[in-house]
Structure formats: structure tokens, C-alpha cells
């Protein structure tokens, strides 16, 4: 995964923000060095004088007027650059964009790829895949408190507000794996509300999206079969969904293809059988306060569930 940094832009919006940052750093940095230099010269001169020498009042007034004018000019210049950057960011033509809905939950991301045909919509959690070079419109809202979507390599921050829809338009121009993070304190596990973002070429992305449309894989082994039965009839199905099974609840991450994701629990755990086992043993020990109760499974039931869920590629 690339460093979570706005200094390494991977899209047009992030590039515009980076350019503004470069300009502001250059201008304010130069001002800082000028002022610090002037102070140093004044101090150096002061050590060589016995009594302070008065400056002519007229000269003093002229200097104050000039420095005020230059300061105001620089500030307006930066303001102009900021407005221009805002326009550049908004200018993205979104007529042929991919639409994705993102709903923030304490403390995970619910993601749905829109499609006019309901059966072609794709729902997943805690991972965002984007096609290279194609505009994307993110429609965002929250299920509980205010969260903030922030993938600095792609764009600035935008809040997810309960009862309101906010929109972010962006285009990724460089393939890679980036890290998103909730950027608005939203409770106990706010720091563990990360969002891996994968940008890949169109063909690869379309193949992935097609794969995500398929129902959950059927169990192969007897152990997986038992796991699936437990998943459907146990408490899991009252919160989670997996397409093609009897589990259809929407208050927790969709697990249809959960084994194909990079991480579990909002970027907290690598997605491997050992982590899944640990999560099912005690999600509260791993992510205290999160909304999944301790399932209280027997050793065998847990192994069966790990075998089943681990096969949901
Ligand atoms: Cu948060």
C-alpha cells in the first residue's frame, strides 16, 4: 500500500491540491525566510550600536505602507489560487461517471456500486475499488454520527452527515493501493475506520465488479457446509448479508465475497484465517466497543465458520 499522503497524488483532484500546497509552501516559506533574515540583521546591528538611532518618520510611514500593501497582495494572490484550485477540482465532467454510494457506520464503510438494474448492484464493505481514468461520483451519507471520507492520494476530505447526501467527484489517474481513513472523530474506534482503495485498469476493474455480482460461493467441503448452515441460522444472519444465502440483513458488513478483500474490521486486521478466527473468538477484544457482540461459539462451530467465510472469494 502506498503511503497515505497528499504529497503523492494519484488523480486530477489530488494533483490540483498538491499544486496549491506547493505554491503556498513556496510563498509562505519565502516570507518566513525574509522576515527571519530581517530580524537577524536588526539584531546584529543592534549589538554594534550604543544608542538607538531614530528613523525619519516619513521613511517609517512609507515602509509600513509598502509592507502592508505587499502582505495584502500576497494574501489575495493565494486566495485567488485557492479559488482557482477549487474550480479545477469541480471541473471534472461526470456525465459518464461511475456512481458509488458510501454509507458511514460506527466503525466501518458500507459501499454500493449503483446500477439501473437492481440485481447488478454490488454491495461490499471496507474496501473501495476504482477504475483507472474514469470519473467517479461518490454519494455519501452516514447511518449514525458524522464521519469523513479522506483518501489524501485522491482528493481532499468530505463529511458524511446523517440525513444528508454529500457528493465527491474524483478521477484516479494512477493505478495503486491507497489508504483512506475516517477523518472526523466518530467515537471509540474512529482510528480503526480505515478504507483500502484499489485503483486498477478498466478491464481488471470490470472483471472484479462482475465477480462481485455473483452470489456467494457454494460450500465445497462438509465443514464449509456446516459453516454455511451456522451462518444462515445463527445470530450472524440478523446483522450480516451474503448474496445467495438466507442472510440478508444490512446493519453490518456484507460478507458475500469477504475473502476477496484485503483487510477485516475497517483495515484493522489482515484478511487471513487466523485473523478471522481471532475476530470470531472475541471481536470486542480486538476492536473494543464495536457493534458486533461476542458470538460465543464453540471451538468447532468457529472453525466451521472460518472454513466457510474464508472460502467466500
Ligand atoms: Cu471517524
PDB file of N, CA and C in Angstrom, residues 164-237:
ATOM      1  N   UNK A 164     -28.262  13.554   5.317  1.00  0.00           N
ATOM      2  CA  UNK A 164     -27.910  14.409   4.181  1.00  0.00           C
ATOM      3  C   UNK A 164     -27.021  13.642   3.236  1.00  0.00           C
ATOM      4  N   UNK A 165     -27.047  14.036   1.951  1.00  0.00           N
ATOM      5  CA  UNK A 165     -26.170  13.376   0.987  1.00  0.00           C
ATOM      6  C   UNK A 165     -25.113  14.383   0.538  1.00  0.00           C
ATOM      7  N   UNK A 166     -23.873  14.020   0.659  1.00  0.00           N
ATOM      8  CA  UNK A 166     -22.796  14.862   0.146  1.00  0.00           C
ATOM      9  C   UNK A 166     -22.157  14.141  -1.031  1.00  0.00           C
ATOM     10  N   UNK A 167     -21.618  14.907  -1.967  1.00  0.00           N
ATOM     11  CA  UNK A 167     -21.086  14.296  -3.191  1.00  0.00           C
ATOM     12  C   UNK A 167     -19.638  14.675  -3.401  1.00  0.00           C
ATOM     13  N   UNK A 168     -18.883  13.702  -3.785  1.00  0.00           N
ATOM     14  CA  UNK A 168     -17.479  13.939  -4.103  1.00  0.00           C
ATOM     15  C   UNK A 168     -17.227  13.368  -5.489  1.00  0.00           C
ATOM     16  N   UNK A 169     -16.616  14.194  -6.345  1.00  0.00           N
ATOM     17  CA  UNK A 169     -16.291  13.695  -7.682  1.00  0.00           C
ATOM     18  C   UNK A 169     -14.790  13.605  -7.811  1.00  0.00           C
ATOM     19  N   UNK A 170     -14.318  12.509  -8.345  1.00  0.00           N
ATOM     20  CA  UNK A 170     -12.872  12.385  -8.488  1.00  0.00           C
ATOM     21  C   UNK A 170     -12.529  11.469  -9.647  1.00  0.00           C
ATOM     22  N   UNK A 171     -11.273  11.537 -10.059  1.00  0.00           N
ATOM     23  CA  UNK A 171     -10.790  10.622 -11.083  1.00  0.00           C
ATOM     24  C   UNK A 171      -9.386  10.193 -10.706  1.00  0.00           C
ATOM     25  N   UNK A 172      -9.175   8.896 -10.698  1.00  0.00           N
ATOM     26  CA  UNK A 172      -7.851   8.368 -10.374  1.00  0.00           C
ATOM     27  C   UNK A 172      -7.072   8.182 -11.666  1.00  0.00           C
ATOM     28  N   UNK A 173      -5.835   8.650 -11.690  1.00  0.00           N
ATOM     29  CA  UNK A 173      -5.026   8.593 -12.915  1.00  0.00           C
ATOM     30  C   UNK A 173      -3.828   7.673 -12.800  1.00  0.00           C
ATOM     31  N   UNK A 174      -3.708   7.007 -11.675  1.00  0.00           N
ATOM     32  CA  UNK A 174      -2.545   6.152 -11.479  1.00  0.00           C
ATOM     33  C   UNK A 174      -3.004   4.916 -10.713  1.00  0.00           C
ATOM     34  N   UNK A 175      -2.695   3.716 -11.244  1.00  0.00           N
ATOM     35  CA  UNK A 175      -3.117   2.526 -10.503  1.00  0.00           C
ATOM     36  C   UNK A 175      -2.316   2.391  -9.216  1.00  0.00           C
ATOM     37  N   UNK A 176      -2.896   1.729  -8.244  1.00  0.00           N
ATOM     38  CA  UNK A 176      -2.171   1.543  -6.989  1.00  0.00           C
ATOM     39  C   UNK A 176      -3.136   1.214  -5.864  1.00  0.00           C
ATOM     40  N   UNK A 177      -2.542   0.977  -4.697  1.00  0.00           N
ATOM     41  CA  UNK A 177      -3.339   0.733  -3.498  1.00  0.00           C
ATOM     42  C   UNK A 177      -3.116   1.885  -2.551  1.00  0.00           C
ATOM     43  N   UNK A 178      -4.210   2.522  -2.176  1.00  0.00           N
ATOM     44  CA  UNK A 178      -4.098   3.705  -1.336  1.00  0.00           C
ATOM     45  C   UNK A 178      -4.855   3.478  -0.041  1.00  0.00           C
ATOM     46  N   UNK A 179      -4.596   4.363   0.915  1.00  0.00           N
ATOM     47  CA  UNK A 179      -5.246   4.175   2.200  1.00  0.00           C
ATOM     48  C   UNK A 179      -6.176   5.349   2.467  1.00  0.00           C
ATOM     49  N   UNK A 180      -7.441   5.015   2.750  1.00  0.00           N
ATOM     50  CA  UNK A 180      -8.394   6.024   3.173  1.00  0.00           C
ATOM     51  C   UNK A 180      -8.588   5.895   4.675  1.00  0.00           C
ATOM     52  N   UNK A 181      -9.088   6.962   5.281  1.00  0.00           N
ATOM     53  CA  UNK A 181      -9.245   6.949   6.731  1.00  0.00           C
ATOM     54  C   UNK A 181     -10.379   7.891   7.092  1.00  0.00           C
ATOM     55  N   UNK A 182     -11.234   7.484   8.028  1.00  0.00           N
ATOM     56  CA  UNK A 182     -12.239   8.411   8.534  1.00  0.00           C
ATOM     57  C   UNK A 182     -11.502   9.563   9.198  1.00  0.00           C
ATOM     58  N   UNK A 183     -11.896  10.795   8.834  1.00  0.00           N
ATOM     59  CA  UNK A 183     -11.139  11.950   9.294  1.00  0.00           C
ATOM     60  C   UNK A 183     -11.973  12.864  10.192  1.00  0.00           C
ATOM     61  N   UNK A 184     -13.035  12.308  10.777  1.00  0.00           N
ATOM     62  CA  UNK A 184     -13.842  13.105  11.705  1.00  0.00           C
ATOM     63  C   UNK A 184     -14.073  12.212  12.915  1.00  0.00           C
ATOM     64  N   UNK A 185     -13.662  12.684  14.089  1.00  0.00           N
ATOM     65  CA  UNK A 185     -13.766  11.810  15.262  1.00  0.00           C
ATOM     66  C   UNK A 185     -15.205  11.330  15.433  1.00  0.00           C
ATOM     67  N   UNK A 186     -15.383   9.985  15.437  1.00  0.00           N
ATOM     68  CA  UNK A 186     -16.737   9.449  15.406  1.00  0.00           C
ATOM     69  C   UNK A 186     -16.957   8.428  16.515  1.00  0.00           C
ATOM     70  N   UNK A 187     -16.140   8.489  17.552  1.00  0.00           N
ATOM     71  CA  UNK A 187     -16.337   7.572  18.668  1.00  0.00           C
ATOM     72  C   UNK A 187     -15.120   6.716  18.905  1.00  0.00           C
ATOM     73  N   UNK A 188     -15.330   5.762  19.777  1.00  0.00           N
ATOM     74  CA  UNK A 188     -14.245   4.966  20.327  1.00  0.00           C
ATOM     75  C   UNK A 188     -13.289   4.376  19.277  1.00  0.00           C
ATOM     76  N   UNK A 189     -13.826   3.802  18.221  1.00  0.00           N
ATOM     77  CA  UNK A 189     -12.970   3.107  17.256  1.00  0.00           C
ATOM     78  C   UNK A 189     -12.732   3.919  15.983  1.00  0.00           C
ATOM     79  N   UNK A 190     -12.821   5.240  16.125  1.00  0.00           N
ATOM     80  CA  UNK A 190     -12.619   6.117  14.980  1.00  0.00           C
ATOM     81  C   UNK A 190     -11.301   5.817  14.240  1.00  0.00           C
ATOM     82  N   UNK A 191     -10.247   5.596  15.007  1.00  0.00           N
ATOM     83  CA  UNK A 191      -8.933   5.376  14.378  1.00  0.00           C
ATOM     84  C   UNK A 191      -8.920   4.085  13.579  1.00  0.00           C
ATOM     85  N   UNK A 192      -9.800   3.139  13.955  1.00  0.00           N
ATOM     86  CA  UNK A 192      -9.845   1.860  13.237  1.00  0.00           C
ATOM     87  C   UNK A 192     -10.989   1.855  12.229  1.00  0.00           C
ATOM     88  N   UNK A 193     -11.111   2.944  11.510  1.00  0.00           N
ATOM     89  CA  UNK A 193     -12.117   3.027  10.460  1.00  0.00           C
ATOM     90  C   UNK A 193     -11.387   3.423   9.181  1.00  0.00           C
ATOM     91  N   UNK A 194     -10.564   2.512   8.724  1.00  0.00           N
ATOM     92  CA  UNK A 194      -9.774   2.773   7.521  1.00  0.00           C
ATOM     93  C   UNK A 194     -10.459   2.162   6.313  1.00  0.00           C
ATOM     94  N   UNK A 195     -10.001   2.565   5.150  1.00  0.00           N
ATOM     95  CA  UNK A 195     -10.630   2.111   3.909  1.00  0.00           C
ATOM     96  C   UNK A 195      -9.562   1.936   2.831  1.00  0.00           C
ATOM     97  N   UNK A 196      -9.135   0.695   2.593  1.00  0.00           N
ATOM     98  CA  UNK A 196      -8.204   0.494   1.485  1.00  0.00           C
ATOM     99  C   UNK A 196      -8.885   0.836   0.159  1.00  0.00           C
ATOM    100  N   UNK A 197      -8.169   1.542  -0.703  1.00  0.00           N
ATOM    101  CA  UNK A 197      -8.710   1.921  -2.013  1.00  0.00           C
ATOM    102  C   UNK A 197      -7.782   1.365  -3.090  1.00  0.00           C
ATOM    103  N   UNK A 198      -8.357   0.587  -3.988  1.00  0.00           N
ATOM    104  CA  UNK A 198      -7.549  -0.036  -5.030  1.00  0.00           C
ATOM    105  C   UNK A 198      -7.950   0.570  -6.374  1.00  0.00           C
ATOM    106  N   UNK A 199      -6.982   1.140  -7.064  1.00  0.00           N
ATOM    107  CA  UNK A 199      -7.245   1.685  -8.399  1.00  0.00           C
ATOM    108  C   UNK A 199      -6.627   0.741  -9.410  1.00  0.00           C
ATOM    109  N   UNK A 200      -7.442   0.272 -10.365  1.00  0.00           N
ATOM    110  CA  UNK A 200      -6.906  -0.663 -11.348  1.00  0.00           C
ATOM    111  C   UNK A 200      -7.464  -0.377 -12.739  1.00  0.00           C
ATOM    112  N   UNK A 201      -6.755  -0.853 -13.789  1.00  0.00           N
ATOM    113  CA  UNK A 201      -7.191  -0.594 -15.162  1.00  0.00           C
ATOM    114  C   UNK A 201      -8.605  -1.100 -15.408  1.00  0.00           C
ATOM    115  N   UNK A 202      -9.261  -0.471 -16.380  1.00  0.00           N
ATOM    116  CA  UNK A 202     -10.666  -0.746 -16.657  1.00  0.00           C
ATOM    117  C   UNK A 202     -11.019  -2.223 -16.753  1.00  0.00           C
ATOM    118  N   UNK A 203     -10.265  -2.982 -17.564  1.00  0.00           N
ATOM    119  CA  UNK A 203     -10.581  -4.388 -17.775  1.00  0.00           C
ATOM    120  C   UNK A 203     -10.593  -5.160 -16.459  1.00  0.00           C
ATOM    121  N   UNK A 204      -9.532  -4.929 -15.689  1.00  0.00           N
ATOM    122  CA  UNK A 204      -9.413  -5.611 -14.400  1.00  0.00           C
ATOM    123  C   UNK A 204     -10.556  -5.213 -13.474  1.00  0.00           C
ATOM    124  N   UNK A 205     -10.871  -3.915 -13.483  1.00  0.00           N
ATOM    125  CA  UNK A 205     -11.941  -3.427 -12.616  1.00  0.00           C
ATOM    126  C   UNK A 205     -13.288  -4.046 -13.006  1.00  0.00           C
ATOM    127  N   UNK A 206     -13.564  -4.077 -14.320  1.00  0.00           N
ATOM    128  CA  UNK A 206     -14.844  -4.633 -14.766  1.00  0.00           C
ATOM    129  C   UNK A 206     -14.962  -6.105 -14.390  1.00  0.00           C
ATOM    130  N   UNK A 207     -13.842  -6.831 -14.534  1.00  0.00           N
ATOM    131  CA  UNK A 207     -13.865  -8.250 -14.168  1.00  0.00           C
ATOM    132  C   UNK A 207     -14.139  -8.406 -12.672  1.00  0.00           C
ATOM    133  N   UNK A 208     -13.511  -7.550 -11.892  1.00  0.00           N
ATOM    134  CA  UNK A 208     -13.731  -7.615 -10.440  1.00  0.00           C
ATOM    135  C   UNK A 208     -15.200  -7.348 -10.112  1.00  0.00           C
ATOM    136  N   UNK A 209     -15.764  -6.284 -10.750  1.00  0.00           N
ATOM    137  CA  UNK A 209     -17.146  -5.913 -10.456  1.00  0.00           C
ATOM    138  C   UNK A 209     -18.098  -7.048 -10.837  1.00  0.00           C
ATOM    139  N   UNK A 210     -17.807  -7.682 -11.971  1.00  0.00           N
ATOM    140  CA  UNK A 210     -18.620  -8.822 -12.393  1.00  0.00           C
ATOM    141  C   UNK A 210     -18.568  -9.942 -11.363  1.00  0.00           C
ATOM    142  N   UNK A 211     -17.365 -10.197 -10.877  1.00  0.00           N
ATOM    143  CA  UNK A 211     -17.191 -11.245  -9.862  1.00  0.00           C
ATOM    144  C   UNK A 211     -17.984 -10.929  -8.607  1.00  0.00           C
ATOM    145  N   UNK A 212     -18.000  -9.639  -8.228  1.00  0.00           N
ATOM    146  CA  UNK A 212     -18.710  -9.251  -7.013  1.00  0.00           C
ATOM    147  C   UNK A 212     -20.226  -9.390  -7.179  1.00  0.00           C
ATOM    148  N   UNK A 213     -20.687  -9.377  -8.436  1.00  0.00           N
ATOM    149  CA  UNK A 213     -22.137  -9.522  -8.679  1.00  0.00           C
ATOM    150  C   UNK A 213     -22.613 -10.939  -8.428  1.00  0.00           C
ATOM    151  N   UNK A 214     -21.694 -11.890  -8.509  1.00  0.00           N
ATOM    152  CA  UNK A 214     -22.082 -13.289  -8.356  1.00  0.00           C
ATOM    153  C   UNK A 214     -22.482 -13.565  -6.905  1.00  0.00           C
ATOM    154  N   UNK A 215     -23.401 -14.505  -6.717  1.00  0.00           N
ATOM    155  CA  UNK A 215     -23.752 -14.880  -5.344  1.00  0.00           C
ATOM    156  C   UNK A 215     -22.572 -15.538  -4.636  1.00  0.00           C
ATOM    157  N   UNK A 216     -22.677 -15.622  -3.329  1.00  0.00           N
ATOM    158  CA  UNK A 216     -21.598 -16.216  -2.536  1.00  0.00           C
ATOM    159  C   UNK A 216     -21.325 -17.644  -3.011  1.00  0.00           C
ATOM    160  N   UNK A 217     -20.024 -18.014  -3.029  1.00  0.00           N
ATOM    161  CA  UNK A 217     -19.648 -19.366  -3.463  1.00  0.00           C
ATOM    162  C   UNK A 217     -20.354 -20.438  -2.644  1.00  0.00           C
ATOM    163  N   UNK A 218     -20.695 -21.510  -3.315  1.00  0.00           N
ATOM    164  CA  UNK A 218     -21.309 -22.625  -2.594  1.00  0.00           C
ATOM    165  C   UNK A 218     -20.229 -23.350  -1.799  1.00  0.00           C
ATOM    166  N   UNK A 219     -20.605 -23.887  -0.651  1.00  0.00           N
ATOM    167  CA  UNK A 219     -19.608 -24.615   0.147  1.00  0.00           C
ATOM    168  C   UNK A 219     -19.123 -25.860  -0.590  1.00  0.00           C
ATOM    169  N   UNK A 220     -17.808 -26.155  -0.507  1.00  0.00           N
ATOM    170  CA  UNK A 220     -17.242 -27.339  -1.148  1.00  0.00           C
ATOM    171  C   UNK A 220     -17.195 -28.522  -0.199  1.00  0.00           C
ATOM    172  N   UNK A 221     -16.671 -28.263   0.984  1.00  0.00           N
ATOM    173  CA  UNK A 221     -16.426 -29.364   1.915  1.00  0.00           C
ATOM    174  C   UNK A 221     -17.587 -29.495   2.903  1.00  0.00           C
ATOM    175  N   UNK A 222     -17.601 -30.597   3.612  1.00  0.00           N
ATOM    176  CA  UNK A 222     -18.642 -30.800   4.632  1.00  0.00           C
ATOM    177  C   UNK A 222     -18.504 -29.753   5.729  1.00  0.00           C
ATOM    178  N   UNK A 223     -17.256 -29.399   6.032  1.00  0.00           N
ATOM    179  CA  UNK A 223     -17.032 -28.390   7.079  1.00  0.00           C
ATOM    180  C   UNK A 223     -17.603 -27.038   6.658  1.00  0.00           C
ATOM    181  N   UNK A 224     -17.351 -26.680   5.376  1.00  0.00           N
ATOM    182  CA  UNK A 224     -17.904 -25.413   4.877  1.00  0.00           C
ATOM    183  C   UNK A 224     -19.420 -25.444   4.873  1.00  0.00           C
ATOM    184  N   UNK A 225     -19.976 -26.616   4.568  1.00  0.00           N
ATOM    185  CA  UNK A 225     -21.433 -26.743   4.577  1.00  0.00           C
ATOM    186  C   UNK A 225     -21.998 -26.464   5.966  1.00  0.00           C
ATOM    187  N   UNK A 226     -21.335 -27.037   6.963  1.00  0.00           N
ATOM    188  CA  UNK A 226     -21.777 -26.781   8.339  1.00  0.00           C
ATOM    189  C   UNK A 226     -21.625 -25.292   8.661  1.00  0.00           C
ATOM    190  N   UNK A 227     -20.520 -24.707   8.205  1.00  0.00           N
ATOM    191  CA  UNK A 227     -20.291 -23.279   8.439  1.00  0.00           C
ATOM    192  C   UNK A 227     -21.405 -22.430   7.851  1.00  0.00           C
ATOM    193  N   UNK A 228     -21.802 -22.787   6.631  1.00  0.00           N
ATOM    194  CA  UNK A 228     -22.856 -22.006   5.995  1.00  0.00           C
ATOM    195  C   UNK A 228     -24.182 -22.129   6.745  1.00  0.00           C
ATOM    196  N   UNK A 229     -24.477 -23.336   7.175  1.00  0.00           N
ATOM    197  CA  UNK A 229     -25.728 -23.532   7.925  1.00  0.00           C
ATOM    198  C   UNK A 229     -25.704 -22.699   9.204  1.00  0.00           C
ATOM    199  N   UNK A 230     -24.565 -22.696   9.876  1.00  0.00           N
ATOM    200  CA  UNK A 230     -24.444 -21.891  11.100  1.00  0.00           C
ATOM    201  C   UNK A 230     -24.634 -20.414  10.790  1.00  0.00           C
ATOM    202  N   UNK A 231     -24.009 -19.980   9.688  1.00  0.00           N
ATOM    203  CA  UNK A 231     -24.083 -18.573   9.305  1.00  0.00           C
ATOM    204  C   UNK A 231     -25.531 -18.165   9.024  1.00  0.00           C
ATOM    205  N   UNK A 232     -26.263 -19.037   8.358  1.00  0.00           N
ATOM    206  CA  UNK A 232     -27.640 -18.703   7.989  1.00  0.00           C
ATOM    207  C   UNK A 232     -28.605 -18.793   9.154  1.00  0.00           C
ATOM    208  N   UNK A 233     -28.382 -19.738  10.035  1.00  0.00           N
ATOM    209  CA  UNK A 233     -29.364 -19.950  11.097  1.00  0.00           C
ATOM    210  C   UNK A 233     -28.942 -19.311  12.413  1.00  0.00           C
ATOM    211  N   UNK A 234     -27.656 -18.998  12.546  1.00  0.00           N
ATOM    212  CA  UNK A 234     -27.180 -18.399  13.797  1.00  0.00           C
ATOM    213  C   UNK A 234     -27.477 -16.920  13.852  1.00  0.00           C
ATOM    214  N   UNK A 235     -26.870 -16.261  14.838  1.00  0.00           N
ATOM    215  CA  UNK A 235     -27.118 -14.831  15.026  1.00  0.00           C
ATOM    216  C   UNK A 235     -26.583 -14.008  13.856  1.00  0.00           C
ATOM    217  N   UNK A 236     -25.563 -14.528  13.187  1.00  0.00           N
ATOM    218  CA  UNK A 236     -24.884 -13.757  12.119  1.00  0.00           C
ATOM    219  C   UNK A 236     -25.869 -13.154  11.130  1.00  0.00           C
ATOM    220  N   UNK A 237     -26.885 -13.969  10.734  1.00  0.00           N
ATOM    221  CA  UNK A 237     -27.805 -13.541   9.677  1.00  0.00           C
ATOM    222  C   UNK A 237     -28.723 -12.412  10.121  1.00  0.00           C
TER     223      UNK A 237
END
